[in-house]
């Protein structure tokens, strides 16, 4: 059975739950086994817990645990860490470069570890190109804004938003570059019968 957009969106938002980082690989493997072949007296609560663990920790195609630092649930803590790092080091080009590099590297690794598009193989060259372009854009915007603020003190206040603008631009660029085949050729659609 296929699920609608709202259900898929809620499942994605639920995958961002940071508690998923704390689930061990052993518990993830146990959830895979339980869901694949539940014993006769398994309760609905046990199945719901196993489904929660599975959704946050297991690759949906490979049925293998995703390393905890690169699960989708690591997105909010990592984004918060990068935002705090950028805010805590205003005016430092080295810190801006470092935090943008860390964030973009984590983002690309999460995308790689969670890739589950079975309609097309993973194109590592496309992914590396998107990583390089998004990292370059984030660093250029972040460091460029610092340089601009140093040259023109009147824009200093506005330059404080630059790290967040840089992350947003880099994320958009990465998404477009990684999904260019879908933008060019469209997404394959099937009905309830799989046709």
Tab-separated table of C-alpha atoms in Angstrom:
chain	number	residue	atom	x	y	z
A	1	UNK	CA	0.000	0.000	0.000
A	2	UNK	CA	1.169	3.497	-0.794
A	3	UNK	CA	0.970	6.330	1.684
A	4	UNK	CA	-0.029	9.908	1.019
A	5	UNK	CA	2.155	12.987	1.178
A	6	UNK	CA	1.040	13.991	4.686
A	7	UNK	CA	1.876	10.548	6.102
A	8	UNK	CA	5.310	10.579	4.427
A	9	UNK	CA	5.988	14.098	5.721
A	10	UNK	CA	5.047	13.111	9.278
A	11	UNK	CA	7.278	10.020	9.036
A	12	UNK	CA	10.197	12.209	7.906
A	13	UNK	CA	9.638	14.724	10.696
A	14	UNK	CA	9.475	11.834	13.159
A	15	UNK	CA	12.830	10.518	11.848
A	16	UNK	CA	14.427	13.800	13.005
A	17	UNK	CA	13.737	12.837	16.647
A	18	UNK	CA	17.222	13.178	18.250
A	19	UNK	CA	16.610	10.182	20.532
A	20	UNK	CA	17.358	7.990	17.516
A	21	UNK	CA	21.056	8.797	17.920
A	22	UNK	CA	21.106	6.962	21.263
A	23	UNK	CA	19.713	3.662	19.935
A	24	UNK	CA	22.392	0.968	19.730
A	25	UNK	CA	23.064	-1.063	16.602
A	26	UNK	CA	22.116	-4.222	18.551
A	27	UNK	CA	18.680	-2.757	19.325
A	28	UNK	CA	18.297	-1.731	15.667
A	29	UNK	CA	19.126	-5.267	14.475
A	30	UNK	CA	16.677	-6.707	17.017
A	31	UNK	CA	13.955	-4.397	15.653
A	32	UNK	CA	14.652	-5.586	12.087
A	33	UNK	CA	14.322	-9.228	13.197
A	34	UNK	CA	11.166	-8.585	15.217
A	35	UNK	CA	9.436	-6.749	12.377
A	36	UNK	CA	10.473	-9.362	9.806
A	37	UNK	CA	9.151	-12.305	11.832
A	38	UNK	CA	7.214	-11.304	14.956
A	39	UNK	CA	6.629	-14.114	17.471
A	40	UNK	CA	2.924	-15.024	17.955
A	41	UNK	CA	2.524	-13.229	21.290
A	42	UNK	CA	4.169	-9.969	20.280
A	43	UNK	CA	2.092	-7.031	21.489
A	44	UNK	CA	1.128	-4.019	19.398
A	45	UNK	CA	3.208	-1.852	21.760
A	46	UNK	CA	6.298	-3.999	21.103
A	47	UNK	CA	5.716	-3.759	17.361
A	48	UNK	CA	5.232	0.011	17.606
A	49	UNK	CA	8.497	0.363	19.549
A	50	UNK	CA	10.322	-1.820	17.008
A	51	UNK	CA	8.884	0.283	14.154
A	52	UNK	CA	10.034	3.482	15.934
A	53	UNK	CA	13.554	2.058	16.327
A	54	UNK	CA	13.588	0.827	12.735
A	55	UNK	CA	12.444	4.138	11.264
A	56	UNK	CA	15.150	6.087	13.085
A	57	UNK	CA	18.115	3.734	12.900
A	58	UNK	CA	17.885	1.311	9.969
A	59	UNK	CA	18.537	1.915	6.290
A	60	UNK	CA	15.149	1.289	4.635
A	61	UNK	CA	16.568	-0.584	1.640
A	62	UNK	CA	19.579	-2.399	3.104
A	63	UNK	CA	17.980	-3.258	6.501
A	64	UNK	CA	21.310	-2.449	8.166
A	65	UNK	CA	21.861	-0.010	11.056
A	66	UNK	CA	23.019	3.438	9.992
A	67	UNK	CA	25.960	4.716	12.088
A	68	UNK	CA	24.385	6.827	14.844
A	69	UNK	CA	26.292	10.023	13.987
A	70	UNK	CA	24.867	9.925	10.448
A	71	UNK	CA	21.248	8.983	11.110
A	72	UNK	CA	18.600	11.489	10.091
A	73	UNK	CA	18.001	11.988	13.815
A	74	UNK	CA	21.448	13.610	14.090
A	75	UNK	CA	20.283	16.528	11.920
A	76	UNK	CA	18.884	18.759	14.680
A	77	UNK	CA	21.782	18.330	17.155
A	78	UNK	CA	24.380	18.866	14.411
A	79	UNK	CA	22.592	21.905	12.992
A	80	UNK	CA	22.320	23.355	16.504
A	81	UNK	CA	26.024	22.720	17.151
A	82	UNK	CA	27.007	24.419	13.885
A	83	UNK	CA	24.705	27.384	14.574
A	84	UNK	CA	26.147	27.816	18.073
A	85	UNK	CA	29.697	27.469	16.725
A	86	UNK	CA	29.051	30.113	14.085
A	87	UNK	CA	27.348	32.464	16.541
A	88	UNK	CA	30.020	31.987	19.213
A	89	UNK	CA	32.839	33.024	16.901
A	90	UNK	CA	31.702	36.219	15.158
A	91	UNK	CA	34.323	37.888	13.022
A	92	UNK	CA	36.552	34.812	12.724
A	93	UNK	CA	37.073	33.689	9.130
A	94	UNK	CA	38.817	30.501	10.292
A	95	UNK	CA	35.912	29.584	12.578
A	96	UNK	CA	33.367	30.358	9.845
A	97	UNK	CA	35.284	28.167	7.396
A	98	UNK	CA	35.622	25.372	9.989
A	99	UNK	CA	31.940	25.313	11.002
A	100	UNK	CA	30.684	25.482	7.428
A	101	UNK	CA	33.044	22.654	6.473
A	102	UNK	CA	31.911	20.536	9.447
A	103	UNK	CA	28.225	21.145	8.765
A	104	UNK	CA	28.409	20.485	5.008
A	105	UNK	CA	30.499	17.344	5.569
A	106	UNK	CA	27.964	16.024	8.071
A	107	UNK	CA	25.060	16.894	5.770
A	108	UNK	CA	26.654	15.104	2.792
A	109	UNK	CA	27.475	12.054	4.915
A	110	UNK	CA	23.900	11.858	6.237
A	111	UNK	CA	22.620	12.067	2.652
A	112	UNK	CA	25.013	9.280	1.606
A	113	UNK	CA	24.211	6.988	4.573
A	114	UNK	CA	20.445	7.417	4.191
A	115	UNK	CA	20.211	7.237	0.388
A	116	UNK	CA	17.261	5.029	-0.477
A	117	UNK	CA	16.195	5.909	-4.011
A	118	UNK	CA	15.755	2.512	-5.648
A	119	UNK	CA	14.745	4.071	-8.972
A	120	UNK	CA	18.301	5.207	-9.706
A	121	UNK	CA	21.711	4.162	-8.427
A	122	UNK	CA	23.714	6.419	-6.177
A	123	UNK	CA	25.902	8.657	-8.315
A	124	UNK	CA	28.958	9.240	-6.151
A	125	UNK	CA	30.442	11.780	-8.580
A	126	UNK	CA	27.217	13.821	-8.474
A	127	UNK	CA	27.160	13.619	-4.679
A	128	UNK	CA	30.824	14.673	-4.364
A	129	UNK	CA	30.274	17.512	-6.826
A	130	UNK	CA	27.250	18.722	-4.863
A	131	UNK	CA	29.271	18.467	-1.636
A	132	UNK	CA	32.145	20.504	-3.104
A	133	UNK	CA	29.814	23.143	-4.561
A	134	UNK	CA	27.697	23.508	-1.404
A	135	UNK	CA	30.750	23.620	0.870
A	136	UNK	CA	32.424	26.185	-1.391
A	137	UNK	CA	29.256	28.297	-1.483
A	138	UNK	CA	28.768	28.187	2.297
A	139	UNK	CA	32.393	29.086	2.991
A	140	UNK	CA	32.434	31.825	0.347
A	141	UNK	CA	29.231	33.439	1.643
A	142	UNK	CA	30.213	33.080	5.308
A	143	UNK	CA	33.793	34.292	4.967
A	144	UNK	CA	32.873	36.847	2.284
A	145	UNK	CA	30.324	38.453	4.595
A	146	UNK	CA	32.985	38.765	7.303
A	147	UNK	CA	35.359	40.448	4.877
A	148	UNK	CA	32.594	42.755	3.685
A	149	UNK	CA	31.734	43.706	7.279
A	150	UNK	CA	35.400	44.469	7.962
A	151	UNK	CA	35.562	46.770	4.930
A	152	UNK	CA	32.155	48.407	5.465
A	153	UNK	CA	31.213	48.685	9.165
A	154	UNK	CA	27.697	49.854	8.211
A	155	UNK	CA	26.828	46.283	7.096
A	156	UNK	CA	28.217	44.676	10.242
A	157	UNK	CA	24.789	44.059	11.783
A	158	UNK	CA	23.419	42.560	8.549
A	159	UNK	CA	26.482	40.314	8.245
A	160	UNK	CA	25.438	38.470	11.418
A	161	UNK	CA	22.740	36.722	9.373
A	162	UNK	CA	25.294	35.616	6.779
A	163	UNK	CA	26.169	32.241	8.402
A	164	UNK	CA	22.516	31.207	8.364
A	165	UNK	CA	22.034	32.500	4.822
A	166	UNK	CA	25.158	30.569	3.819
A	167	UNK	CA	23.789	27.327	5.302
A	168	UNK	CA	20.441	27.842	3.589
A	169	UNK	CA	22.007	28.599	0.204
A	170	UNK	CA	24.379	25.654	0.489
A	171	UNK	CA	21.533	23.314	1.440
A	172	UNK	CA	19.427	24.480	-1.497
A	173	UNK	CA	22.366	24.133	-3.890
A	174	UNK	CA	23.157	20.626	-2.613
A	175	UNK	CA	19.523	19.549	-2.938
A	176	UNK	CA	19.234	20.845	-6.510
A	177	UNK	CA	22.557	19.321	-7.622
A	178	UNK	CA	21.876	15.943	-5.998
A	179	UNK	CA	18.376	15.774	-7.468
A	180	UNK	CA	19.126	17.131	-10.920
A	181	UNK	CA	18.023	13.890	-12.681
A	182	UNK	CA	14.626	14.143	-10.964
A	183	UNK	CA	14.318	17.785	-11.984
A	184	UNK	CA	15.319	16.963	-15.547
A	185	UNK	CA	13.372	13.715	-16.093
A	186	UNK	CA	10.762	13.725	-13.321
A	187	UNK	CA	10.124	11.176	-10.589
A	188	UNK	CA	8.824	7.734	-11.497
A	189	UNK	CA	5.223	7.325	-10.348
A	190	UNK	CA	3.242	4.151	-9.796
A	191	UNK	CA	-0.335	3.437	-8.808
A	192	UNK	CA	-1.615	1.115	-6.062
A	193	UNK	CA	-0.897	-1.920	-8.304
A	194	UNK	CA	2.718	-0.827	-8.851
A	195	UNK	CA	2.107	0.080	-12.484
